[in-house]
Short mmCIF file of C-alpha atoms (C1' of nucleotides) in Angstrom, two decimals:
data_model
loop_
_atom_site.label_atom_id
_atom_site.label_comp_id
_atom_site.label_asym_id
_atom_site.label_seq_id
_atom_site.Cartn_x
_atom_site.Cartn_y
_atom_site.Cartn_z
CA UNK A 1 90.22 -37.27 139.80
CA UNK A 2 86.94 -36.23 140.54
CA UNK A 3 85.61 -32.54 139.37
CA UNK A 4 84.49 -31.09 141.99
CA UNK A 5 87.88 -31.35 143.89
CA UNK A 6 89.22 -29.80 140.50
CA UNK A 7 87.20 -27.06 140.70
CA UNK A 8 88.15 -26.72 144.48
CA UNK A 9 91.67 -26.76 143.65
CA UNK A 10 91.53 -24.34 141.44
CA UNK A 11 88.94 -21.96 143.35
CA UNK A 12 91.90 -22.13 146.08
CA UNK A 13 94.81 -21.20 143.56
CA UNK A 14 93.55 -17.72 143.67
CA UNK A 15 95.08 -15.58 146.63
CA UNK A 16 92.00 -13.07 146.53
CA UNK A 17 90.06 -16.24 146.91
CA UNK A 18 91.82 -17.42 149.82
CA UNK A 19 91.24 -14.02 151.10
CA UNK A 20 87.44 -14.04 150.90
CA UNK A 21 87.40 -17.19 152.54
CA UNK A 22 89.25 -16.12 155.09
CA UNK A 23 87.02 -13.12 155.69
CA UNK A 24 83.90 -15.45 155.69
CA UNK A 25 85.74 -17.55 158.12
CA UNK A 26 86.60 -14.29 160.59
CA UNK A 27 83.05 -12.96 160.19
CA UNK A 28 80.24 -15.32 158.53
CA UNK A 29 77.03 -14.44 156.35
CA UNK A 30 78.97 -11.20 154.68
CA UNK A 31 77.05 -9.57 151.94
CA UNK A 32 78.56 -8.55 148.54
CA UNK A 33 79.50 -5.08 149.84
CA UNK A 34 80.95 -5.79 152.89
CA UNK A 35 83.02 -8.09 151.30
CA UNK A 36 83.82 -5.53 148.44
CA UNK A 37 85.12 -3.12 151.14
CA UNK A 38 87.85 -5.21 151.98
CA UNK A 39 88.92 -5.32 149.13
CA UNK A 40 89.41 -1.25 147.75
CA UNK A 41 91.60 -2.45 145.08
CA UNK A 42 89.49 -4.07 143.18
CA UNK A 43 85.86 -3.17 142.21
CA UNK A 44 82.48 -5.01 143.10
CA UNK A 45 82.26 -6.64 139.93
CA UNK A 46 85.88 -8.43 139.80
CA UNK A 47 84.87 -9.54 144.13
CA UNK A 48 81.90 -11.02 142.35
CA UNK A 49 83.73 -12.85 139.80
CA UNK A 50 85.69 -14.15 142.36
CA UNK A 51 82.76 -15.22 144.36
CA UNK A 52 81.11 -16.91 142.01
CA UNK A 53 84.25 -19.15 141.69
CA UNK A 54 83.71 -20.29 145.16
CA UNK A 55 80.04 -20.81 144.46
CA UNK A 56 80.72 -23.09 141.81
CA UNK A 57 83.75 -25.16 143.80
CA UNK A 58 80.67 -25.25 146.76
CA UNK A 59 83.27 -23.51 149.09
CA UNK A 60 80.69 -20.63 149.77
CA UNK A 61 76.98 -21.00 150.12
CA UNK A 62 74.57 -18.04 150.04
CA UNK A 63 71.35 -16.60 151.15
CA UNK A 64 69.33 -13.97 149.79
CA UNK A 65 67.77 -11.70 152.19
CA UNK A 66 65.96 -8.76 151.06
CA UNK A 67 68.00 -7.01 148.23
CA UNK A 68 71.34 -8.28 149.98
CA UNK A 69 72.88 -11.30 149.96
CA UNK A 70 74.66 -13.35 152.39
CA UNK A 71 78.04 -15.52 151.81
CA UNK A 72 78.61 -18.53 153.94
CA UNK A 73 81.95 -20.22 154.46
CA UNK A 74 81.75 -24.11 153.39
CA UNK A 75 84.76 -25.95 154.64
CA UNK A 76 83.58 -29.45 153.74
CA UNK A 77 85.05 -29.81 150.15
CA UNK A 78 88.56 -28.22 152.10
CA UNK A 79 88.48 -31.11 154.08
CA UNK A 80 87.66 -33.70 151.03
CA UNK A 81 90.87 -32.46 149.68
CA UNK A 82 92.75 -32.58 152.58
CA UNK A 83 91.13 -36.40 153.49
CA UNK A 84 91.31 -37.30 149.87
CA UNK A 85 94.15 -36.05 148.87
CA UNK A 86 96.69 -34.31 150.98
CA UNK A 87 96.56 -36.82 153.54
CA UNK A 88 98.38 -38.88 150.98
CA UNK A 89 101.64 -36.87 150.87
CA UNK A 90 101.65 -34.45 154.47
CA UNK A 91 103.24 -36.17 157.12
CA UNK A 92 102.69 -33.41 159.53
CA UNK A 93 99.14 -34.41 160.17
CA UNK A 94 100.41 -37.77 160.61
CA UNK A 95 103.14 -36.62 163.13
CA UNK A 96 100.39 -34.71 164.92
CA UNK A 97 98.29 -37.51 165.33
CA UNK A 98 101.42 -39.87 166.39
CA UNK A 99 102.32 -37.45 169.33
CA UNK A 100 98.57 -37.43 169.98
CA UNK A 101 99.03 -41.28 170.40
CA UNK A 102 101.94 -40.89 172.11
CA UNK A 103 100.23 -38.79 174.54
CA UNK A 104 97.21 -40.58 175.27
CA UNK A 105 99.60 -43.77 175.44
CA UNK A 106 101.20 -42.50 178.62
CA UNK A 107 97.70 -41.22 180.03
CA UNK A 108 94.78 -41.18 177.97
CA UNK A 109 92.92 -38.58 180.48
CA UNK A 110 95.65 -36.38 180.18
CA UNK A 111 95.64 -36.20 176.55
CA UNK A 112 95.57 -32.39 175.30
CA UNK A 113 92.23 -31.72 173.20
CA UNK A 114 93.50 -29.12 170.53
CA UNK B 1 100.32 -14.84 152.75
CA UNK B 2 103.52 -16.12 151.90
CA UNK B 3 104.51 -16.07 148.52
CA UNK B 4 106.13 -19.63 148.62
CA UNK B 5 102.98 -20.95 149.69
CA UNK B 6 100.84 -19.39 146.82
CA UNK B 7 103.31 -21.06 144.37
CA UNK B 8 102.14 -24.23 146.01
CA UNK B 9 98.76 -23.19 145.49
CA UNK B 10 99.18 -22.34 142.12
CA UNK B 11 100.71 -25.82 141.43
CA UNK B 12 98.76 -27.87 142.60
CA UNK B 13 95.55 -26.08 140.24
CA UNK B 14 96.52 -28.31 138.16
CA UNK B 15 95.10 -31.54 137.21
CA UNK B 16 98.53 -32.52 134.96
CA UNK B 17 100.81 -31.46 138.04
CA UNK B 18 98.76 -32.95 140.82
CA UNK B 19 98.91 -36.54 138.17
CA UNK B 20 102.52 -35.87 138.11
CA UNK B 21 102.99 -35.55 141.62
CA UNK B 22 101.08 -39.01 142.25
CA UNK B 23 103.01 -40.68 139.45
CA UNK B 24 106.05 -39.68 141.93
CA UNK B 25 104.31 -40.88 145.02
CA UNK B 26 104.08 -43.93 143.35
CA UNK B 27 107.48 -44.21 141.82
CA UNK B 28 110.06 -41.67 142.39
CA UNK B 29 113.32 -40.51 141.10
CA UNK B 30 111.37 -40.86 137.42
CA UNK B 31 112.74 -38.99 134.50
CA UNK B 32 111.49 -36.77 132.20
CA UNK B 33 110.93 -39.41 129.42
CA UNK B 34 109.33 -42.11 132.53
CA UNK B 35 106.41 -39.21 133.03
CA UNK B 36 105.86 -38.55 129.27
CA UNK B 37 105.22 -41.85 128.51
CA UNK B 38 102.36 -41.38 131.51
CA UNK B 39 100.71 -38.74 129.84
CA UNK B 40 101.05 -40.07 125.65
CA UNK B 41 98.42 -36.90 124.94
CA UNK B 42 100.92 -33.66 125.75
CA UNK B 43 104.12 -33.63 124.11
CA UNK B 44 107.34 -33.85 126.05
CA UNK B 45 107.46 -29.80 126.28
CA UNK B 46 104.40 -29.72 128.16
CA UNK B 47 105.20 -31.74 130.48
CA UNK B 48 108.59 -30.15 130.80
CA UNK B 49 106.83 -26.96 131.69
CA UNK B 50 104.72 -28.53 134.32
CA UNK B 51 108.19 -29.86 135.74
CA UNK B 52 108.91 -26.19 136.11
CA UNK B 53 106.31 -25.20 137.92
CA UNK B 54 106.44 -27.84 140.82
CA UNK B 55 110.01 -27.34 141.10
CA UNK B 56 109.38 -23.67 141.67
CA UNK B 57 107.13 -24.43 144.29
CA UNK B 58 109.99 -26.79 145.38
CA UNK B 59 107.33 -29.39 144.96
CA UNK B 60 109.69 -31.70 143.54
CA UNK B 61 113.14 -31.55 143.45
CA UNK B 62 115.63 -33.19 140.91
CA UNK B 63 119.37 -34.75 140.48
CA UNK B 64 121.13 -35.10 136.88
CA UNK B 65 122.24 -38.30 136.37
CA UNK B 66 124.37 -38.08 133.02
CA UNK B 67 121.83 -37.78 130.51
CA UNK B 68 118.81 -37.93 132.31
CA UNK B 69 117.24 -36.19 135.30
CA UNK B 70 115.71 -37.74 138.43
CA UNK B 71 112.61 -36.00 139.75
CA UNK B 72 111.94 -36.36 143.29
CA UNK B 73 108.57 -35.47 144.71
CA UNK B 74 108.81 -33.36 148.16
CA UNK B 75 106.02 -33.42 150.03
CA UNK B 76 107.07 -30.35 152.72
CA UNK B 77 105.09 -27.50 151.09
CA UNK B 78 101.96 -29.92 150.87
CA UNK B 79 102.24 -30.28 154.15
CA UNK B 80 102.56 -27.02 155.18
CA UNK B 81 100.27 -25.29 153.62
CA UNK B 82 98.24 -28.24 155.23
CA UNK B 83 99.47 -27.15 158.83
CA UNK B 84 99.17 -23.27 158.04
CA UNK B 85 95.84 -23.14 156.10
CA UNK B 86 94.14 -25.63 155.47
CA UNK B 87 94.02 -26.99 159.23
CA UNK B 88 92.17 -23.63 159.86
CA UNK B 89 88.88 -25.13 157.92
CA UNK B 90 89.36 -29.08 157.57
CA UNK B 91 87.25 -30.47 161.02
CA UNK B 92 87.69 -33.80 159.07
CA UNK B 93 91.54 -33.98 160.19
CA UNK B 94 90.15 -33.05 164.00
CA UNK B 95 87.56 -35.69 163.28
CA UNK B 96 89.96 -38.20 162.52
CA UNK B 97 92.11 -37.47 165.34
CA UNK B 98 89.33 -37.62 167.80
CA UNK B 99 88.58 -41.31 166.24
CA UNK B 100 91.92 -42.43 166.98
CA UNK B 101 91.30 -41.48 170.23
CA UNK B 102 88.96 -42.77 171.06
CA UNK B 103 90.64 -46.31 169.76
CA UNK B 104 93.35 -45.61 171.59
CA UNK B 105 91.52 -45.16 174.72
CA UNK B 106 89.88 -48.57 174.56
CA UNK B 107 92.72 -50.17 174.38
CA UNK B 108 96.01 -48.31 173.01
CA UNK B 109 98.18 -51.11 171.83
CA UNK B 110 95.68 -52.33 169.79
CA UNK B 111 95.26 -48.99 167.77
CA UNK B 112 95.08 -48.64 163.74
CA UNK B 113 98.56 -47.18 162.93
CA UNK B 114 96.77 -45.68 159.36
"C1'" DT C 1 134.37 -39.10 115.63
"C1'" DT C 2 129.93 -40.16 114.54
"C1'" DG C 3 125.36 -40.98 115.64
"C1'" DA C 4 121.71 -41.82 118.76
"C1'" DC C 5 119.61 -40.39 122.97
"C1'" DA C 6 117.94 -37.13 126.84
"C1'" DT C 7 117.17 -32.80 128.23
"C1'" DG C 8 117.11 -27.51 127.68
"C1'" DT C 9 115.67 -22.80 125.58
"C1'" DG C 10 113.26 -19.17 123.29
"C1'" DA C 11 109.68 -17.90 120.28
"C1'" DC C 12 105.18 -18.36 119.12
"C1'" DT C 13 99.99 -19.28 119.20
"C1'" DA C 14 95.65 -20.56 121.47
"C1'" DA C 15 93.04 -20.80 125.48
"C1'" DT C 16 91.94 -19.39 129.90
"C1'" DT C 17 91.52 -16.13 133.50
"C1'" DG C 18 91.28 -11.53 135.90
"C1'" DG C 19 89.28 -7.37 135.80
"C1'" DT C 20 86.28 -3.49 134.31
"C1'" DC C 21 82.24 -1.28 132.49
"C1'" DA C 22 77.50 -0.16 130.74
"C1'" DC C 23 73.39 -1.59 131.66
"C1'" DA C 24 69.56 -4.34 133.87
"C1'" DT C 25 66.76 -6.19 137.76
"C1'" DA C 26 65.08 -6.36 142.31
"C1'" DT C 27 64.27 -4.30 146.90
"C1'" DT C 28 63.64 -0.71 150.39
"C1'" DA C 29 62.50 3.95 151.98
"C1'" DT C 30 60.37 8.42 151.28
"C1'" DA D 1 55.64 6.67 142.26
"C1'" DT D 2 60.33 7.95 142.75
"C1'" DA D 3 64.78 7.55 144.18
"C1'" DA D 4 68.37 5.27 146.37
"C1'" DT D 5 70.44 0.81 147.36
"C1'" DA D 6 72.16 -4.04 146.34
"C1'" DT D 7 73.00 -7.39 143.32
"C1'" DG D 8 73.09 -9.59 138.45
"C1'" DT D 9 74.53 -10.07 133.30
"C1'" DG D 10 76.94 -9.83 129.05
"C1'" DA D 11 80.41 -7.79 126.47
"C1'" DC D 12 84.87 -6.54 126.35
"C1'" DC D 13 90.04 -6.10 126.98
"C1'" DA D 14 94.48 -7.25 129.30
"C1'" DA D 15 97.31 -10.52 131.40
"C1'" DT D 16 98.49 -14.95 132.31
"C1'" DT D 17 98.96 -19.70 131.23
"C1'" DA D 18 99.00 -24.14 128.39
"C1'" DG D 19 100.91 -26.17 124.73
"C1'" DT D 20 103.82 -26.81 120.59
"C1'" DC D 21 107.82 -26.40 117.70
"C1'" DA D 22 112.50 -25.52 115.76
"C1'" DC D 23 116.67 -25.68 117.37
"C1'" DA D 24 120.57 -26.20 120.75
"C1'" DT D 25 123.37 -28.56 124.31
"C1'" DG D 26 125.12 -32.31 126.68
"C1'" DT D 27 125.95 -37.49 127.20
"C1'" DC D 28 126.72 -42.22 126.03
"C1'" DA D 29 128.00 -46.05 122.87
"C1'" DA D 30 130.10 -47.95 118.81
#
DNA sequence: TTGACATGTGACTAATTGGTCACATATTAT
DNA sequence: ATAATATGTGACCAATTAGTCACATGTCAA
């Protein structure tokens, strides 16, 4: 298995993790703070931890600007697993894209685009 | 979140349990003493322990079969934390989908069924 | 029944991880 | 320059996890 999906894997076994990356998905380019004040439970320095983590699995990219710095949301290795790996087991995906066929199989034009 | 799903999560963080879950993809209903023999550097209690794990994420599931025990892999929680999370970021899936479309609307019988 | 085989359990240690803090650096505003 | 703001670093401790072992239970075969 290849490292860097490791390292994703385990960046993503971390519900606070999750968390920020769902924050960065709601509201992009978050600084340190901002994403600290989500959080009131913990304190800056454990939300740091944490995104460092994501750093090194490439799931968040970042930006300094002026003292602050800005988090981005990388989904790309998310979808390496998911290609690379997931795919292999979860049928649902399949399903979906079976009643997609189905769908465009009775009229392609028709087909719904979600 | 749902707590089920972080068990998933949690699981799969590891490289050991992910290996044992493709060992199962390839061949299931393996015992105990089948995946040891996989994995000749941890001792049988290891492994054991990992067994734990993915069947408290109900990642696999397992029959007794007089002195051994079958292990099953289930690949439902993969495939929903697929559907309910990882969905959200992966494009590639959408990607894909939008590929077999547009096979299927030059010419639908002819489609990839991968 | 006896012995070999397959799995289970609890205790224990070592390694990793999560979290905090004191302190340091860099940037902006006054 | 000074002070306030924003982030960075290393040490440190607590909690969790990975792994092993001695020992126990259950099952099959002779």
């Amino acid at each position: 298995m290849d490292p860097d999906m490791d390292a994703v894997f385990r960046a993503l076994a971390d519900p606070t993790r999750r968390s920020i990356l769902d924050a960065l998905f709601d509201h992009d380019g978050q600084t340190v703070q901002a994403l600290c004040n989500r959080s009131p439970e913990m304190t800056r320095f454990g939300v740091m931890k944490h995104l460092a983590v994501l750093e090194a699995a490439n799931l968040v990219t970042t930006k300094r600007v002026g003292r602050t710095k800005q988090h981005f949301l990388n989904p790309v290795p998310i979808g390496e697993i998911a290609d690379r790996w997931i795919s292999k087991y979860a049928q649902p995906f399949t399903r979906g894209m079976v009643d997609l066929r189905h769908d465009l199989e009775r009229g392609p034009s028709r087909a719904n685009t979600a």
